[in-house]
Every structure is written in structure tokens, then in C-alpha cells.
Coordinates of C-alpha atoms in Angstrom, one line a residue:
Chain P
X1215 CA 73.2 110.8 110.4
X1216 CA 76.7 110.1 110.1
X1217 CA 78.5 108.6 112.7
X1218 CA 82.2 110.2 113.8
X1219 CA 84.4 107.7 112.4
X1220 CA 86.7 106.0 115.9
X1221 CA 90.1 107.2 115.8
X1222 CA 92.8 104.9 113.4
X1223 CA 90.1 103.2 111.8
X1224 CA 91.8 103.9 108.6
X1225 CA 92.1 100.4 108.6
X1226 CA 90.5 97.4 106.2
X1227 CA 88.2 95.6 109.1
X1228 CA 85.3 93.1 109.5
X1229 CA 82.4 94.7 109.2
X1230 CA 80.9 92.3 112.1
X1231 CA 83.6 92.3 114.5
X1232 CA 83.9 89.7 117.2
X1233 CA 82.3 91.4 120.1
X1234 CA 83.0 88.0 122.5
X1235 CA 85.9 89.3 125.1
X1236 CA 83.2 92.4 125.8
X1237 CA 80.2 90.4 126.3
X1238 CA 82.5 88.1 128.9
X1239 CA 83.7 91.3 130.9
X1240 CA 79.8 92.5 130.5
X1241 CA 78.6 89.2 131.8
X1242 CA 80.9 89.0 134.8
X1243 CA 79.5 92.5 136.0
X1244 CA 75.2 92.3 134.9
X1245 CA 74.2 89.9 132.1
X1246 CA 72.0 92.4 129.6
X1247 CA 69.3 90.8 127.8
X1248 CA 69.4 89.3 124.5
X1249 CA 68.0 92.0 122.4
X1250 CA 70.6 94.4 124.0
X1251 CA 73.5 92.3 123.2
X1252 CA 72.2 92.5 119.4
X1253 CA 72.5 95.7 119.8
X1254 CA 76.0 95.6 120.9
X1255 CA 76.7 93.4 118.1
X1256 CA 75.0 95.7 115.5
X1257 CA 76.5 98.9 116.7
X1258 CA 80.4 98.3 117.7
X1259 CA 82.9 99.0 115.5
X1260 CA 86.2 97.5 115.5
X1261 CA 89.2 100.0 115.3
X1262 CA 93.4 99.1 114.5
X1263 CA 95.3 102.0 116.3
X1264 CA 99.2 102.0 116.0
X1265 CA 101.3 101.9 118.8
X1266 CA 101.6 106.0 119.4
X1267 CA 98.8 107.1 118.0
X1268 CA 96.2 109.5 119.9
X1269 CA 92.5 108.5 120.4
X1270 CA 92.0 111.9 122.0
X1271 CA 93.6 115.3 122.3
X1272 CA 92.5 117.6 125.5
X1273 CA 90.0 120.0 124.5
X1274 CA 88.4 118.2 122.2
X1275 CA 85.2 115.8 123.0
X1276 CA 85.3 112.4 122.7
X1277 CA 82.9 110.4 121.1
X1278 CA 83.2 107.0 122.0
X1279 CA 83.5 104.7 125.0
X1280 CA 86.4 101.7 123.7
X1281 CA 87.5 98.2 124.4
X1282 CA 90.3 97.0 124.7
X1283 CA 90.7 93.6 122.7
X1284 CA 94.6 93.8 123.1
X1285 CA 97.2 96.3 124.0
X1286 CA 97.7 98.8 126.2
X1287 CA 96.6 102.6 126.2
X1288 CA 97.7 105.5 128.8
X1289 CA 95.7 108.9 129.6
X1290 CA 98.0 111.6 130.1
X1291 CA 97.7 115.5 131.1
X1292 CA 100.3 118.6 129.7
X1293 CA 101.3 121.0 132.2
X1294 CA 103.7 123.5 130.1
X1295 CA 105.6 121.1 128.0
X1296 CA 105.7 118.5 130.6
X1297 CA 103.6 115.5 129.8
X1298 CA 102.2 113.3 132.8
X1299 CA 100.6 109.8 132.5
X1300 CA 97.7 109.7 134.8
X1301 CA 95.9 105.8 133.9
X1302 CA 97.4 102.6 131.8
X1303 CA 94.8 100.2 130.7
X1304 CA 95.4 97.0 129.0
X1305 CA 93.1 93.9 127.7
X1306 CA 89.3 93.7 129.1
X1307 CA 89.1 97.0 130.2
X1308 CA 86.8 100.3 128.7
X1309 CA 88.3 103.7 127.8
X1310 CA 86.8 107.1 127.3
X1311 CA 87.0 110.8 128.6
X1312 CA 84.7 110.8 131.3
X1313 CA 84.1 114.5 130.3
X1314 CA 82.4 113.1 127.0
X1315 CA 80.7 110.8 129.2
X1316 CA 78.9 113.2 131.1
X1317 CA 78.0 116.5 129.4
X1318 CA 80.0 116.1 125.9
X1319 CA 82.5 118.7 127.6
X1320 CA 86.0 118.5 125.9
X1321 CA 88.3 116.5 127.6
X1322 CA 91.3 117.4 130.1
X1323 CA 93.1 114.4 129.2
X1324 CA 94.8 113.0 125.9
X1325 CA 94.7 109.3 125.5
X1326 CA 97.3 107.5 123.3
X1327 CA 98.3 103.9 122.2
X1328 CA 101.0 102.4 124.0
X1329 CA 100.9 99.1 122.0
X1330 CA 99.5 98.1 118.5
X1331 CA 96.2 97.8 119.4
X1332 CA 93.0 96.5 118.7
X1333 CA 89.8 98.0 120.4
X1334 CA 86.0 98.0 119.9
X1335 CA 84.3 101.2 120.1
X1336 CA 80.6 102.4 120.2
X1337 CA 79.4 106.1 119.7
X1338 CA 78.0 108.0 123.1
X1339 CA 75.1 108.4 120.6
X1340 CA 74.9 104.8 120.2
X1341 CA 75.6 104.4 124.2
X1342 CA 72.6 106.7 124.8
X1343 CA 69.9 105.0 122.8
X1344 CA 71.3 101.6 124.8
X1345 CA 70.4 102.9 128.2
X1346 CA 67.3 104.2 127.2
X1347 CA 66.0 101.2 125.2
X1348 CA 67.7 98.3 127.7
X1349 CA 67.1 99.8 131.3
X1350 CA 69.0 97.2 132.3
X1351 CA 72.4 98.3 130.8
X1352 CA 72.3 101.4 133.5
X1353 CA 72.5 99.0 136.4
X1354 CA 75.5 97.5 134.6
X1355 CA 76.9 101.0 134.0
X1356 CA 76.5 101.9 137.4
X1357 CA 78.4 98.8 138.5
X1358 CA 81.5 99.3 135.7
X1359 CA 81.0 103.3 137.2
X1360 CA 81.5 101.9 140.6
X1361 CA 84.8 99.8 139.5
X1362 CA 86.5 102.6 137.4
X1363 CA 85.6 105.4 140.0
X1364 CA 86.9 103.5 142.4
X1365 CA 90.3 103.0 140.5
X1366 CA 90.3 106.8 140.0
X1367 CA 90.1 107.5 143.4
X1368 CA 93.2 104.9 143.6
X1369 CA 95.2 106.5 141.3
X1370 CA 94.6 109.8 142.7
X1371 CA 95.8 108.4 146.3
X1372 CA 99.5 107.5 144.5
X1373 CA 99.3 110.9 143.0
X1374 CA 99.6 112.3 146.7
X1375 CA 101.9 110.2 148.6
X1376 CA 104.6 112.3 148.8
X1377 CA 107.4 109.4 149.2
X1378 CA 108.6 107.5 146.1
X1379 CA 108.5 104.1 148.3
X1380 CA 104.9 104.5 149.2
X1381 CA 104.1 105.5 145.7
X1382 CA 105.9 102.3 144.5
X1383 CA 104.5 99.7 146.6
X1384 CA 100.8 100.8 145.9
X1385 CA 102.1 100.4 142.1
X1386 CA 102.6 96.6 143.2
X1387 CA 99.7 96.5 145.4
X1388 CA 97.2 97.3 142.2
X1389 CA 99.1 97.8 139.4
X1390 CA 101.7 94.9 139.3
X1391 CA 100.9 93.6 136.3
X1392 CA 102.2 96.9 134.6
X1393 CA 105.4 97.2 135.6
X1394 CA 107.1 94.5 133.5
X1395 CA 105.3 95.4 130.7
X1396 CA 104.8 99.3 130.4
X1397 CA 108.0 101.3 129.5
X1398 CA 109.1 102.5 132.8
X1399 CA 109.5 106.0 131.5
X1400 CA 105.3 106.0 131.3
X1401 CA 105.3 104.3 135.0
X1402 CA 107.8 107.1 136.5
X1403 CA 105.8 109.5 135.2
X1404 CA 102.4 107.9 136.3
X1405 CA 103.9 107.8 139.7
X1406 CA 105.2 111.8 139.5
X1407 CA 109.0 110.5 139.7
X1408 CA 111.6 110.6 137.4
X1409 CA 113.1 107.8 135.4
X1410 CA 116.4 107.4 138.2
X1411 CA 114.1 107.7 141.6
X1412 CA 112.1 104.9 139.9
X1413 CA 115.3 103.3 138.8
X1414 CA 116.6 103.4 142.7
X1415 CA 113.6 102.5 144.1
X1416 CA 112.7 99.2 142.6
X1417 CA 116.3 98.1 143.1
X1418 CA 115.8 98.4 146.4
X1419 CA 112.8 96.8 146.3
X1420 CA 113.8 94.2 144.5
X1421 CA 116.8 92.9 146.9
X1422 CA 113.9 93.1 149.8
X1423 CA 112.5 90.6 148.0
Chain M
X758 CA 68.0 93.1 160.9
X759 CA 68.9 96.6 163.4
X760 CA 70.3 99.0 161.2
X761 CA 74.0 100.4 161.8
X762 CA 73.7 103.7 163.0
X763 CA 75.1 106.7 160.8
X764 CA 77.7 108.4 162.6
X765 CA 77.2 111.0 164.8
X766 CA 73.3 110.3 165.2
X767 CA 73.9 110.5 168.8
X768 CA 71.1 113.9 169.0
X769 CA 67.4 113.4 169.6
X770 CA 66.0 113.5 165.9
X771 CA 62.6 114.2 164.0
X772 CA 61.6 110.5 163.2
X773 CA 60.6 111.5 159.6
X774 CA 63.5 114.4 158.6
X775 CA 62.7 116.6 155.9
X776 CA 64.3 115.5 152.4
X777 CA 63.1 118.2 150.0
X778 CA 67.0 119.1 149.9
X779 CA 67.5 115.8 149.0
X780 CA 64.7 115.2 146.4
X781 CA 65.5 118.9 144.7
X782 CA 68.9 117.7 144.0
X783 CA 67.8 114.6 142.8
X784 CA 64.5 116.0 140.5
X785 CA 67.3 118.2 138.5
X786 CA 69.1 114.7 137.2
X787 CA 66.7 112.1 137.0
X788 CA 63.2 111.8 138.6
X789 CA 62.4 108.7 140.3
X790 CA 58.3 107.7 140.6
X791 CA 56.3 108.6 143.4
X792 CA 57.1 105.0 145.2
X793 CA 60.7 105.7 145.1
X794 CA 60.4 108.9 146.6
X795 CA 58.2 107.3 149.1
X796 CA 61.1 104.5 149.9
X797 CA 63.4 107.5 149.8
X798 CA 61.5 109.2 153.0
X799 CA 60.7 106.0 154.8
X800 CA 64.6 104.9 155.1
X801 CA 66.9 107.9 155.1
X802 CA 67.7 109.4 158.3
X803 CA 68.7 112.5 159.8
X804 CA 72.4 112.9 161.7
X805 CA 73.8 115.9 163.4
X806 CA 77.2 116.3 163.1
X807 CA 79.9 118.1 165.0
X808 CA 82.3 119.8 163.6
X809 CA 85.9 117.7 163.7
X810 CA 83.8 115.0 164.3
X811 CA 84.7 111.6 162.0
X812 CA 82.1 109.8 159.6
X813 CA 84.4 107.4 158.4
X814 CA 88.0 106.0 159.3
X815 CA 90.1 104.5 156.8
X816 CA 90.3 100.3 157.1
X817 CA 86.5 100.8 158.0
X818 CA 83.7 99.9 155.6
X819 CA 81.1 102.9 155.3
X820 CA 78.0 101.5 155.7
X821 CA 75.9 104.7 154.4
X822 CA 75.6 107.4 152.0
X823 CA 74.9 110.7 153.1
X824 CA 73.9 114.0 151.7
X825 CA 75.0 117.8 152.8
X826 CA 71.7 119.7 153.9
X827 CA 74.1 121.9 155.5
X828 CA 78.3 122.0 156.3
X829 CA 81.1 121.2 155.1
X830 CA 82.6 117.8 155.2
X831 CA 86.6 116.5 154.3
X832 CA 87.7 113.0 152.8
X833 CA 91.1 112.8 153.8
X834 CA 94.4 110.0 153.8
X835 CA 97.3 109.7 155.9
X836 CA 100.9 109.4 155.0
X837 CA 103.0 108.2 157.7
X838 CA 101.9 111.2 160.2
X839 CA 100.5 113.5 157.8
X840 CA 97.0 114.1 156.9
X841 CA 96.6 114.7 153.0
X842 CA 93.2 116.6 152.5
X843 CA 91.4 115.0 149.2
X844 CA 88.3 116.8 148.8
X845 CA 85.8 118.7 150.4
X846 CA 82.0 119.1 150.3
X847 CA 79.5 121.1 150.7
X848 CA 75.8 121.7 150.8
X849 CA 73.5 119.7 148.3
X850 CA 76.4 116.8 147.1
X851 CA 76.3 113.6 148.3
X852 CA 79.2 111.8 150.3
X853 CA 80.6 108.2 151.0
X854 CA 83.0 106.2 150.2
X855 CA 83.5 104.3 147.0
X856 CA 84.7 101.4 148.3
X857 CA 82.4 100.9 150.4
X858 CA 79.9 101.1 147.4
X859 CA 82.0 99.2 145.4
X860 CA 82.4 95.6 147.2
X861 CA 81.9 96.9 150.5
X862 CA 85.5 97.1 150.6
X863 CA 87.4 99.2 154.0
X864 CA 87.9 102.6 152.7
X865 CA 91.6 103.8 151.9
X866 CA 90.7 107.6 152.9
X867 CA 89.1 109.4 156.3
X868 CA 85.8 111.5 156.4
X869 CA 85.2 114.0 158.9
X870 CA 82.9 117.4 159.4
X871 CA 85.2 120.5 158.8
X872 CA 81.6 122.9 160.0
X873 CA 78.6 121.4 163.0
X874 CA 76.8 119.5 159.8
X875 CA 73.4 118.6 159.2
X876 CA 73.3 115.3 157.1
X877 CA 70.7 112.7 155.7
X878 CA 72.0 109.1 155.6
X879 CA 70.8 106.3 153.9
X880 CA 72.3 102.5 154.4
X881 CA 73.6 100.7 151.8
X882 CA 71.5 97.4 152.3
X883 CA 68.9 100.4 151.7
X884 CA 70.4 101.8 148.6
X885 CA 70.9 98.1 147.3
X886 CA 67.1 97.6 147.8
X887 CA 66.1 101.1 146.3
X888 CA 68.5 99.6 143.3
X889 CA 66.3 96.7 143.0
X890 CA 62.8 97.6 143.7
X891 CA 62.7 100.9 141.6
X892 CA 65.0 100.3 138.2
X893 CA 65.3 103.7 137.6
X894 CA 67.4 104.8 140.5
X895 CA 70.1 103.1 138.7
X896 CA 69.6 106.0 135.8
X897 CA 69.7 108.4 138.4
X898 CA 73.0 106.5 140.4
X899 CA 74.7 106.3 137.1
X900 CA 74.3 109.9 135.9
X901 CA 75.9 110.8 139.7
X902 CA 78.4 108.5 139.4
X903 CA 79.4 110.5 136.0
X904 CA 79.3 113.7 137.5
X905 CA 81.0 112.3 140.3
X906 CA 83.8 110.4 138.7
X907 CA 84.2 113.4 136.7
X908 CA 84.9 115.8 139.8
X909 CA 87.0 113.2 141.1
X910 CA 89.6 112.9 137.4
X911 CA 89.1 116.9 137.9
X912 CA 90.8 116.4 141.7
X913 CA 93.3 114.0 140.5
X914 CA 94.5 116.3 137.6
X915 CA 95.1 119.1 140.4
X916 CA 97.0 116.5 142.5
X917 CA 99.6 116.2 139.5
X918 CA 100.1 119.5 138.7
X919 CA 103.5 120.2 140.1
X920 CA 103.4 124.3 139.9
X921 CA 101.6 125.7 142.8
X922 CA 99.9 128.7 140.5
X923 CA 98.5 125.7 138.2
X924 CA 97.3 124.3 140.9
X925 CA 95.6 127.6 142.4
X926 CA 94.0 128.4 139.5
X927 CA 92.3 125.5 138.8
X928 CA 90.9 125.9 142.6
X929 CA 89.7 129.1 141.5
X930 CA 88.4 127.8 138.5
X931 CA 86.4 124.9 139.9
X932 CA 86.2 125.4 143.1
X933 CA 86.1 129.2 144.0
X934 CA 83.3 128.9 146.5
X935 CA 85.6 126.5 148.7
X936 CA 88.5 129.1 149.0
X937 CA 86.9 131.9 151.5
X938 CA 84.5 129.7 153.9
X939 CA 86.9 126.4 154.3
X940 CA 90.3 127.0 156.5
X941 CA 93.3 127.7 154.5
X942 CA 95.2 125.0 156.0
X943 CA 92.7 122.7 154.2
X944 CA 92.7 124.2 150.9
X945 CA 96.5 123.8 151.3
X946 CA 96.4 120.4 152.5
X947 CA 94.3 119.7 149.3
X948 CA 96.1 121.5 147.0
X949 CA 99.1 120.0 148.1
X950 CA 101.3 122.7 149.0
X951 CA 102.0 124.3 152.5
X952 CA 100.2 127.0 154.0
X953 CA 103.1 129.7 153.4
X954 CA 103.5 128.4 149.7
X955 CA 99.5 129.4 149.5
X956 CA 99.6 132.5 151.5
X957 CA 102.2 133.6 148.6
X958 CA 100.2 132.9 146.1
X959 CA 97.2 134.2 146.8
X960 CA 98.4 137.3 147.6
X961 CA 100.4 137.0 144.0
X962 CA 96.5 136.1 142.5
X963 CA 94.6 139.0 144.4
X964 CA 97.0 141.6 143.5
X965 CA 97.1 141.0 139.5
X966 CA 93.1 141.3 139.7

């Protein structure tokens, strides 16, 4: 069977890629066995996506769970021709549609490059014959489950604060690492604000400080 | 070690309640093996809860996991003096808080029983040792986690809507069955909107079908 090629892998690329920063964040959560980090090896793809470019378009289904080697990637949801950022991973972290995840239903979300970046990716197909030949890798996805839903439910607390000051200093409370790095057009709109509340409020947050 | 006690356990109890609720809901996603089961009715506990009565306060670690036999239960945050609705639940879905499984961390949000509920609890030193003894209850834990995490992005998505018809007819789509037994001022709450703004627009909804 042929596998669904990862988005912007139109790229020339090692057909062994270096699978080390995933095994480290793997290893930190629930060491898998040997055999199943072979697997890994044998069955992750690297993938070269432009700064802009879209691993996923809502309504469609999305066939891989990434890794980010380096850059940075944003989810984001339409409402009429409005365009709201809803997550902003960078390096070390996974990203998927949790929609594909469970079900294969078509995601809600689009997900786009922020940065030139370089990912690993694996197939859900691939995924499921891990977890059902390495038991073990469902205690580790329960654990990385337990970290990102717990980040969801974060990020969903920001989305209702009501007051752009709250919303702000929860930004810097988890997020500070984003907001010298991520175009603060993206950040405003992550924390439903526009470009000149954000503007005003990290001025004055800035001569608290 | 004594055990904390779930909340609202203050009622005279069957010693052994009856988790065929429980076990339905979990046979549909994964069955566990007959000893798991067994652990399972050996270690969860019954708890009658009154309605408006709290299961959890935010800064507080929730110590147990429980499951809806029957009611309706809120989580809920605060913002300054107002109480933001986040979700709700019903019969047959399991409720804690994330943090709490996550790193036993204090919880950000507030749970409390909307309807007089009747709930099975479980510990999380229990969970932990269902985790360990019985390897497969992590296949079960993951696959809720990904229905879970899913319902929560799903939550999340309504809390960013900005037009109060988008966000109405996503209730409708996902969660009709909520809108007729749960107090409006709670749907509002969750929705994120005030009760006139969803007086409107139901009335808007009911008259175009």
C-alpha cells in the first residue's frame, strides 16, 4: 500500500533521517523498548515545509502525527473570512489534528508553517501498528495525551478571559517563550485581540516591569 | 494508606456499588480482562451528590476520577467575580481534572453538580495502580483521552467564535441534548454570551425551523 506522502515533502531528503531529538522527548516521558524505537527509525519520514505552507486544510483528514525538529507551526480556525490562531508549537513538540487521531474525521483546524521548518512525520497507519505491536507505546501516549490535553484545556481558559490583561499575563505565565519570537499579529489573534490592544497592553506591561 | 474521600460521600453507601454503567461504557472502547474488571469493582466507590454541591475547587488537586451514572455536572473558571461555565456532563462520561492527572498539579477550573448526582469515583493512586498492574487500561485511557481531547479542541473552537449564531449552532450541532435539560444561564455562561443575547437567538433558531 502506498503511503500518503507528508505535506512539502517535495523535497530531496535522507532516506534515514535523524530521528535523535524525538527519541530524547520520547525518553523523557516512557522509554519504549528497543525493537519499537526501530520501528520509529524505519517508519518516520523526514519532511522540509516552507515558511507558509499548510500541513492541513479543515475538512480534510490528516494523516500523520509530526515533529518538530525546528521551527514553529500555528493551528488556526475560519469563522467567515476571519482567520483565528488557536496553538503555536515550536521545537520538541508533536503536531496533528486530533480529529485524525481519533476516528480519521476531517479536521476543524488548518495547520500552517510559521518558520522554514523541518519536521518528522509518521502515518496514523504506521502509528496504529506501533501501539498494537509495542504495548508499551500506549502508556507513553497516554502520558504525551495527558501533557497536550492539558495544554488544550489552557489554551481554551485564555480563550475565555474576557480582559486583554488577564489574557496577556497567562500568555507569559505559559507561553513566554512565544512572544519574542512569533509575529505578534499570530499572538493577538491567538489571544482574540487585535494587533493595537496587544500593542497597548504589553506596553504597559512592560514599564511594570 | 486511608484513602481521600471523594466529595460528597457524606450518605450511607452500598459497600460494593454497582458499576455495570461503568463497565458498558468502557466494553464499547476497549475491553480490559476479567482481573481488571475485578480491580475496577474492588476500588471504585459510590458518591451521592447534591445538586450545587462542589467536587472540585480551583488551586486544589483532584484526587479522583469519577463517572456520571446519573446528573449533570459543570467544570467552571472565575474571572475576577465572574463564573465562566466550560463544560458540562452528563450521564455515562467520565469527569476530573487534567491537571490533576497530569502531575497532580491544582486545577485552574471548578467542578460542581448542576442536578442531585449519582457518581462512581476512583483515586488516582488507584488509577496509577490499575495503569501498572493491567497494561491494557493504558489502551483503554489513551483512546478516552482522544475522544476526550477531541471534545475539549471542539469546546475551545466554540470559545473563539466571536458570532453568537456560530456559536449556537455548533451547540446545536454537538451538543443538542444539553440545551433543553441544563439551565439557560449555563448554556450562556458556556457559550459565552449573556442570557438575553441567547434568549434572542434561540428564538431567531426555533422560528426559521
Amino acid at each position: 500500500m502506498k503511503q500518503p506522502e507528508p505535506a512539502g515533502s517535495d523535497q530531496a531528503l535522507p532516506r534515514t533521517p535523524d530521528i535523535t531529538p524525538l527519541l530524547a522527548t520520547i525518553r523523557q516521558l516512557h522509554p519504549l523498548s528497543p525493537e519499537a524505537e526501530t520501528f520509529l527509525k524505519e517508519h518516520v519520514t523526514a519532511a522540509m515545509v516552507r515558511k507558509r505552507k499548510m500541513l492541513l486544510k479543515e475538512g480534510t483528514v490528516c494523516e500523520h502525527v509530526y515533529f518538530v525538529v525546528k521551527g514553529a507551526v500555528r493551528g488556526f480556525v475560519r469563522e467567515g473570512h476571519r482567520d483565528i490562531t488557536t496553538w503555536i508549537t515550536i521545537e520538541d513538540q508533536f503536531v496533528s489534528s486530533i480529529f485524525g487521531l481519533h476516528q480519521r474525521s476531517p479536521a476543524i483546524e488548518n495547520i500552517q508553517a510559521l518558520e522554514n521548518c523541518e519536521l518528522l512525520a509518521m502515518t496514523l497507519d504506521n502509528l496504529e501498528i506501533l501501539y498494537q505491536q509495542f504495548p508499551e507505546s500506549n502508556i507513553l501516549a497516554r502520558k504525551l495525551f495527558q501533557i497536550y490535553y492539558a495544554d488544550a484545556e489552557r489554551r481554551a481558559f485564555i480563550a475565555r478571559l474576557t480582559k486583554a490583561e488577564n489574557k496577556y499575563r497567562h500568555l507569559l505565565l505559559h507561553h513566554q517563550h512565544l512572544s519574542n519570537r512569533i509575529p505578534l499579529k499570530y499572538i493577538a489573534s491567538y489571544l482574540g485581540m487585535t494587533l493595537e490592544t496587544l500593542s497597548r497592553v504589553r506596553k504597559k506591561f512592560s514599564s511594570k516591569s
